[in-house]
Amino acid sequence: AQSVAQPEDQVNVAEGNPLTVKCTYSVSGNPYLFWYVQYPNRGLQFLLKYITGDNLVKGSYGFEAEFNKSQTSFHLKKPSALVSDSALYFCAVRDLLNRDDKIIFGKGTRLHILP
Amino acid sequence: DSGVTQTPKHLITATGQRVTLRCSPRSGDLSVYWYQQSLDQGLQFLIQYYNGEERAKGNILERFSAQQFPDLHSELNLSSLELGDSALYFCASSLNGGYTDTQYFGPGTRLTVL
């Protein structure tokens, strides 16, 4: 069965520093991977997705994520953090091989950008 | 703003009651998804509809049911409510309900069961 893990409940980064939010996954076949962000009292907003192709995916608000098949990871990154990036970030995965499987979301990582 | 609307924003009710949550998808989207977000369970997929028909089922309780109407809006019905049903309920929509579709989420309905 597929699974996704976000090993950090919270990440603190100083404004202007690079940020990384970690995500690892487990699937039987090839993964479809997604990152979503949730601001307070709002729904989830799509940031980016990896389906196939270039391992570096660029998304909204200056975010990017790198697909690493050997490490089964899909970490979210941004070169220079903004205070407005503070939010809850979710990684999600679907399994290409098992199409009956549903999208699975990680528990979320709360990102705090310190001014 | 994702274009997905959900009503009501907040709902407070008592155990044993029944409530209906409503969702209108983005213009042009044919598929609707329902999720439950709680502190202990995280974000859980409940059910998906495509063009009026059920397409996929997740961790949806038998006390819960949903449907998608001909105008593509969807309703999630929660009955015999328990304290543990208190959560944020999100609706999402996508263009074709396809496997790689991006889902666009509504703002959610916060349900409090007292």
mmCIF file of C-alpha atoms in Angstrom:
data_model
loop_
_atom_site.group_PDB
_atom_site.id
_atom_site.type_symbol
_atom_site.label_atom_id
_atom_site.label_comp_id
_atom_site.label_asym_id
_atom_site.label_seq_id
_atom_site.Cartn_x
_atom_site.Cartn_y
_atom_site.Cartn_z
ATOM 1 C CA ALA A 1 0.000 0.000 0.000
ATOM 2 C CA GLN A 2 1.127 3.512 -0.683
ATOM 3 C CA SER A 3 2.178 5.884 2.072
ATOM 4 C CA VAL A 4 3.699 9.298 2.512
ATOM 5 C CA ALA A 5 5.651 10.669 5.443
ATOM 6 C CA GLN A 6 6.505 14.171 6.512
ATOM 7 C CA PRO A 7 9.069 13.571 9.241
ATOM 8 C CA GLU A 8 8.976 17.072 10.723
ATOM 9 C CA ASP A 9 5.901 18.423 12.473
ATOM 10 C CA GLN A 10 7.380 21.916 12.426
ATOM 11 C CA VAL A 11 10.191 23.724 10.652
ATOM 12 C CA ASN A 12 11.527 27.118 11.714
ATOM 13 C CA VAL A 13 13.498 29.228 9.240
ATOM 14 C CA ALA A 14 14.751 32.802 9.399
ATOM 15 C CA GLU A 15 13.408 35.150 6.751
ATOM 16 C CA GLY A 16 15.698 35.283 3.745
ATOM 17 C CA ASN A 17 17.206 31.858 4.407
ATOM 18 C CA PRO A 18 16.577 28.846 2.203
ATOM 19 C CA LEU A 19 13.877 26.469 3.365
ATOM 20 C CA THR A 20 13.275 22.752 2.931
ATOM 21 C CA VAL A 21 10.174 20.798 3.905
ATOM 22 C CA LYS A 22 10.768 17.077 3.721
ATOM 23 C CA CYS A 23 8.570 14.376 2.233
ATOM 24 C CA THR A 24 9.229 10.691 1.626
ATOM 25 C CA TYR A 25 6.909 8.214 -0.005
ATOM 26 C CA SER A 26 6.336 4.547 -0.588
ATOM 27 C CA VAL A 27 4.480 3.162 -3.597
ATOM 28 C CA SER A 28 4.470 -0.071 -5.566
ATOM 29 C CA GLY A 29 4.799 1.542 -8.963
ATOM 30 C CA ASN A 30 5.762 5.032 -10.023
ATOM 31 C CA PRO A 31 4.481 7.899 -7.912
ATOM 32 C CA TYR A 32 2.478 10.937 -8.692
ATOM 33 C CA LEU A 33 3.468 13.516 -6.082
ATOM 34 C CA PHE A 34 1.848 16.759 -5.013
ATOM 35 C CA TRP A 35 2.503 19.617 -2.607
ATOM 36 C CA TYR A 36 -0.304 21.701 -1.150
ATOM 37 C CA VAL A 37 -0.224 24.622 1.286
ATOM 38 C CA GLN A 38 -2.881 25.555 3.832
ATOM 39 C CA TYR A 39 -3.033 29.047 5.276
ATOM 40 C CA PRO A 40 -4.970 29.646 8.510
ATOM 41 C CA ASN A 41 -8.725 29.269 8.104
ATOM 42 C CA ARG A 42 -8.332 28.506 4.406
ATOM 43 C CA GLY A 43 -8.550 25.442 2.210
ATOM 44 C CA LEU A 44 -5.568 23.737 0.656
ATOM 45 C CA GLN A 45 -3.915 25.447 -2.273
ATOM 46 C CA PHE A 46 -2.055 23.547 -4.963
ATOM 47 C CA LEU A 47 1.660 24.377 -5.187
ATOM 48 C CA LEU A 48 3.145 21.880 -7.624
ATOM 49 C CA LYS A 49 3.129 18.283 -8.818
ATOM 50 C CA TYR A 50 5.461 15.690 -10.264
ATOM 51 C CA ILE A 51 4.056 13.290 -12.812
ATOM 52 C CA THR A 52 6.988 12.467 -15.044
ATOM 53 C CA GLY A 53 9.948 14.148 -16.679
ATOM 54 C CA ASP A 54 12.371 16.619 -15.130
ATOM 55 C CA ASN A 55 13.116 15.778 -11.509
ATOM 56 C CA LEU A 56 13.050 19.447 -10.528
ATOM 57 C CA VAL A 57 9.530 20.804 -10.517
ATOM 58 C CA LYS A 58 8.805 24.501 -10.244
ATOM 59 C CA GLY A 59 5.573 25.685 -8.697
ATOM 60 C CA SER A 60 3.703 28.661 -7.328
ATOM 61 C CA TYR A 61 5.113 31.423 -5.095
ATOM 62 C CA GLY A 62 8.734 30.557 -5.917
ATOM 63 C CA PHE A 63 8.571 27.030 -4.542
ATOM 64 C CA GLU A 64 10.182 24.040 -6.186
ATOM 65 C CA ALA A 65 10.513 20.381 -5.353
ATOM 66 C CA GLU A 66 13.032 17.753 -6.311
ATOM 67 C CA PHE A 67 11.957 14.208 -7.076
ATOM 68 C CA ASN A 68 14.587 11.704 -5.982
ATOM 69 C CA LYS A 69 13.659 8.164 -6.932
ATOM 70 C CA SER A 70 16.570 6.458 -5.206
ATOM 71 C CA GLN A 71 15.792 8.167 -1.910
ATOM 72 C CA THR A 72 12.008 8.055 -2.490
ATOM 73 C CA SER A 73 11.809 11.710 -1.562
ATOM 74 C CA PHE A 74 10.069 14.802 -2.857
ATOM 75 C CA HIS A 75 11.326 17.669 -0.697
ATOM 76 C CA LEU A 76 9.845 21.121 -1.091
ATOM 77 C CA LYS A 77 12.327 23.989 -1.329
ATOM 78 C CA LYS A 78 12.556 27.725 -1.677
ATOM 79 C CA PRO A 79 15.792 29.709 -2.004
ATOM 80 C CA SER A 80 14.721 32.642 0.180
ATOM 81 C CA ALA A 81 11.912 32.366 2.721
ATOM 82 C CA LEU A 82 9.297 35.046 3.285
ATOM 83 C CA VAL A 83 7.296 35.596 6.461
ATOM 84 C CA SER A 84 4.182 35.094 4.325
ATOM 85 C CA ASP A 85 5.326 31.522 3.596
ATOM 86 C CA SER A 86 4.355 30.595 7.154
ATOM 87 C CA ALA A 87 1.642 27.967 6.762
ATOM 88 C CA LEU A 88 0.894 24.240 6.913
ATOM 89 C CA TYR A 89 2.351 22.214 4.048
ATOM 90 C CA PHE A 90 1.060 18.865 2.855
ATOM 91 C CA CYS A 91 2.752 16.330 0.622
ATOM 92 C CA ALA A 92 0.486 13.852 -1.196
ATOM 93 C CA VAL A 93 1.060 10.763 -3.328
ATOM 94 C CA ARG A 94 -0.810 8.547 -5.750
ATOM 95 C CA ASP A 95 0.483 5.247 -7.069
ATOM 96 C CA LEU A 96 0.630 4.916 -10.866
ATOM 97 C CA LEU A 97 0.549 1.141 -10.644
ATOM 98 C CA ASN A 98 -2.400 0.776 -8.302
ATOM 99 C CA ARG A 99 -4.967 3.098 -9.774
ATOM 100 C CA ASP A 100 -7.608 1.973 -7.309
ATOM 101 C CA ASP A 101 -5.520 3.542 -4.578
ATOM 102 C CA LYS A 102 -6.632 6.951 -3.460
ATOM 103 C CA ILE A 103 -4.551 10.042 -2.987
ATOM 104 C CA ILE A 104 -2.823 9.929 0.374
ATOM 105 C CA PHE A 105 -1.860 13.087 2.232
ATOM 106 C CA GLY A 106 0.930 13.386 4.754
ATOM 107 C CA LYS A 107 0.248 14.689 8.258
ATOM 108 C CA GLY A 108 1.495 18.121 7.320
ATOM 109 C CA THR A 109 4.491 20.235 8.326
ATOM 110 C CA ARG A 110 3.991 23.603 9.935
ATOM 111 C CA LEU A 111 6.473 26.111 8.545
ATOM 112 C CA HIS A 112 7.348 29.155 10.679
ATOM 113 C CA ILE A 113 9.335 31.902 9.004
ATOM 114 C CA LEU A 114 10.919 34.116 11.630
ATOM 115 C CA PRO A 115 11.296 37.825 10.818
ATOM 116 C CA ASP B 1 -9.625 32.003 -4.345
ATOM 117 C CA SER B 2 -9.858 28.513 -5.858
ATOM 118 C CA GLY B 3 -13.344 28.943 -7.328
ATOM 119 C CA VAL B 4 -14.746 26.145 -5.156
ATOM 120 C CA THR B 5 -17.431 27.302 -2.747
ATOM 121 C CA GLN B 6 -18.662 25.591 0.386
ATOM 122 C CA THR B 7 -21.562 26.393 2.665
ATOM 123 C CA PRO B 8 -21.963 26.861 5.519
ATOM 124 C CA LYS B 9 -18.595 28.053 6.856
ATOM 125 C CA HIS B 10 -19.386 26.954 10.367
ATOM 126 C CA LEU B 11 -21.908 24.518 11.760
ATOM 127 C CA ILE B 12 -22.602 23.772 15.403
ATOM 128 C CA THR B 13 -24.947 20.947 16.259
ATOM 129 C CA ALA B 14 -25.657 18.302 18.850
ATOM 130 C CA THR B 15 -24.899 14.605 18.976
ATOM 131 C CA GLY B 16 -27.423 12.464 17.175
ATOM 132 C CA GLN B 17 -28.356 15.184 14.723
ATOM 133 C CA ARG B 18 -28.040 15.241 10.938
ATOM 134 C CA VAL B 19 -26.421 17.961 8.827
ATOM 135 C CA THR B 20 -25.863 18.656 5.145
ATOM 136 C CA LEU B 21 -22.758 20.308 3.752
ATOM 137 C CA ARG B 22 -22.857 21.839 0.311
ATOM 138 C CA CYS B 23 -20.161 22.289 -2.323
ATOM 139 C CA SER B 24 -20.101 23.992 -5.707
ATOM 140 C CA PRO B 25 -17.134 23.043 -7.919
ATOM 141 C CA ARG B 26 -15.069 25.356 -10.074
ATOM 142 C CA SER B 27 -16.732 26.280 -13.323
ATOM 143 C CA GLY B 28 -16.052 23.498 -15.824
ATOM 144 C CA ASP B 29 -14.924 20.909 -13.293
ATOM 145 C CA LEU B 30 -16.831 17.627 -13.448
ATOM 146 C CA SER B 31 -15.414 15.867 -10.418
ATOM 147 C CA VAL B 32 -15.931 16.576 -6.742
ATOM 148 C CA TYR B 33 -14.077 15.139 -3.767
ATOM 149 C CA TRP B 34 -14.841 15.271 -0.046
ATOM 150 C CA TYR B 35 -12.220 15.239 2.714
ATOM 151 C CA GLN B 36 -12.285 15.309 6.479
ATOM 152 C CA GLN B 37 -9.495 17.078 8.357
ATOM 153 C CA SER B 38 -9.071 16.465 12.052
ATOM 154 C CA LEU B 39 -6.147 16.957 14.407
ATOM 155 C CA ASP B 40 -5.663 13.278 15.126
ATOM 156 C CA GLN B 41 -6.431 11.779 11.706
ATOM 157 C CA GLY B 42 -5.002 14.423 9.422
ATOM 158 C CA LEU B 43 -6.572 14.850 6.001
ATOM 159 C CA GLN B 44 -8.685 11.844 5.049
ATOM 160 C CA PHE B 45 -10.265 11.240 1.662
ATOM 161 C CA LEU B 46 -13.958 10.395 1.967
ATOM 162 C CA ILE B 47 -15.512 10.071 -1.475
ATOM 163 C CA GLN B 48 -15.280 11.220 -5.095
ATOM 164 C CA TYR B 49 -17.969 11.880 -7.683
ATOM 165 C CA TYR B 50 -17.613 12.381 -11.391
ATOM 166 C CA ASN B 51 -20.435 13.869 -13.440
ATOM 167 C CA GLY B 52 -23.059 12.685 -10.989
ATOM 168 C CA GLU B 53 -21.736 9.192 -10.349
ATOM 169 C CA GLU B 54 -19.669 7.852 -7.503
ATOM 170 C CA ARG B 55 -16.135 7.167 -8.705
ATOM 171 C CA ALA B 56 -14.098 6.347 -5.619
ATOM 172 C CA LYS B 57 -14.679 5.717 -1.962
ATOM 173 C CA GLY B 58 -12.283 6.291 0.880
ATOM 174 C CA ASN B 59 -12.676 6.200 4.633
ATOM 175 C CA ILE B 60 -16.293 7.266 4.639
ATOM 176 C CA LEU B 61 -18.474 6.039 7.500
ATOM 177 C CA GLU B 62 -21.814 4.374 6.832
ATOM 178 C CA ARG B 63 -23.482 7.261 8.689
ATOM 179 C CA PHE B 64 -22.180 9.582 5.983
ATOM 180 C CA SER B 65 -23.458 9.817 2.430
ATOM 181 C CA ALA B 66 -22.957 12.110 -0.500
ATOM 182 C CA GLN B 67 -24.293 12.838 -3.932
ATOM 183 C CA GLN B 68 -23.555 15.007 -6.930
ATOM 184 C CA PHE B 69 -26.466 16.651 -8.650
ATOM 185 C CA PRO B 70 -27.041 17.322 -12.398
ATOM 186 C CA ASP B 71 -25.786 20.891 -11.963
ATOM 187 C CA LEU B 72 -22.603 19.305 -10.529
ATOM 188 C CA HIS B 73 -22.898 20.691 -7.034
ATOM 189 C CA SER B 74 -22.460 18.144 -4.302
ATOM 190 C CA GLU B 75 -23.823 17.548 -0.824
ATOM 191 C CA LEU B 76 -22.319 15.578 2.024
ATOM 192 C CA ASN B 77 -24.852 14.288 4.539
ATOM 193 C CA LEU B 78 -23.685 13.406 8.032
ATOM 194 C CA SER B 79 -26.165 11.655 10.317
ATOM 195 C CA SER B 80 -26.289 10.315 13.876
ATOM 196 C CA LEU B 81 -23.503 12.723 14.629
ATOM 197 C CA GLU B 82 -20.940 11.896 17.287
ATOM 198 C CA LEU B 83 -18.458 14.112 19.108
ATOM 199 C CA GLY B 84 -15.679 12.582 17.050
ATOM 200 C CA ASP B 85 -17.221 13.878 13.840
ATOM 201 C CA SER B 86 -16.161 17.393 14.776
ATOM 202 C CA ALA B 87 -13.711 18.380 12.054
ATOM 203 C CA LEU B 88 -13.078 20.532 9.024
ATOM 204 C CA TYR B 89 -14.768 19.143 5.939
ATOM 205 C CA PHE B 90 -13.264 20.121 2.617
ATOM 206 C CA CYS B 91 -14.632 19.797 -0.846
ATOM 207 C CA ALA B 92 -12.286 19.805 -3.829
ATOM 208 C CA SER B 93 -12.945 19.726 -7.541
ATOM 209 C CA SER B 94 -10.989 18.753 -10.613
ATOM 210 C CA LEU B 95 -11.547 18.915 -14.325
ATOM 211 C CA ASN B 96 -12.073 15.268 -15.244
ATOM 212 C CA GLY B 97 -11.465 13.356 -12.028
ATOM 213 C CA GLY B 98 -8.433 11.882 -13.728
ATOM 214 C CA TYR B 99 -5.587 10.230 -11.980
ATOM 215 C CA THR B 100 -3.160 13.104 -12.382
ATOM 216 C CA ASP B 101 -5.722 15.869 -12.057
ATOM 217 C CA THR B 102 -4.915 18.764 -9.777
ATOM 218 C CA GLN B 103 -7.559 19.148 -7.105
ATOM 219 C CA TYR B 104 -8.701 22.622 -6.114
ATOM 220 C CA PHE B 105 -9.979 22.940 -2.574
ATOM 221 C CA GLY B 106 -12.783 24.991 -1.115
ATOM 222 C CA PRO B 107 -12.436 26.947 2.132
ATOM 223 C CA GLY B 108 -14.036 24.194 4.180
ATOM 224 C CA THR B 109 -16.918 23.797 6.604
ATOM 225 C CA ARG B 110 -16.018 23.612 10.276
ATOM 226 C CA LEU B 111 -18.380 21.215 12.023
ATOM 227 C CA THR B 112 -18.626 21.247 15.797
ATOM 228 C CA VAL B 113 -20.661 18.529 17.467
ATOM 229 C CA LEU B 114 -21.559 19.267 21.099
#
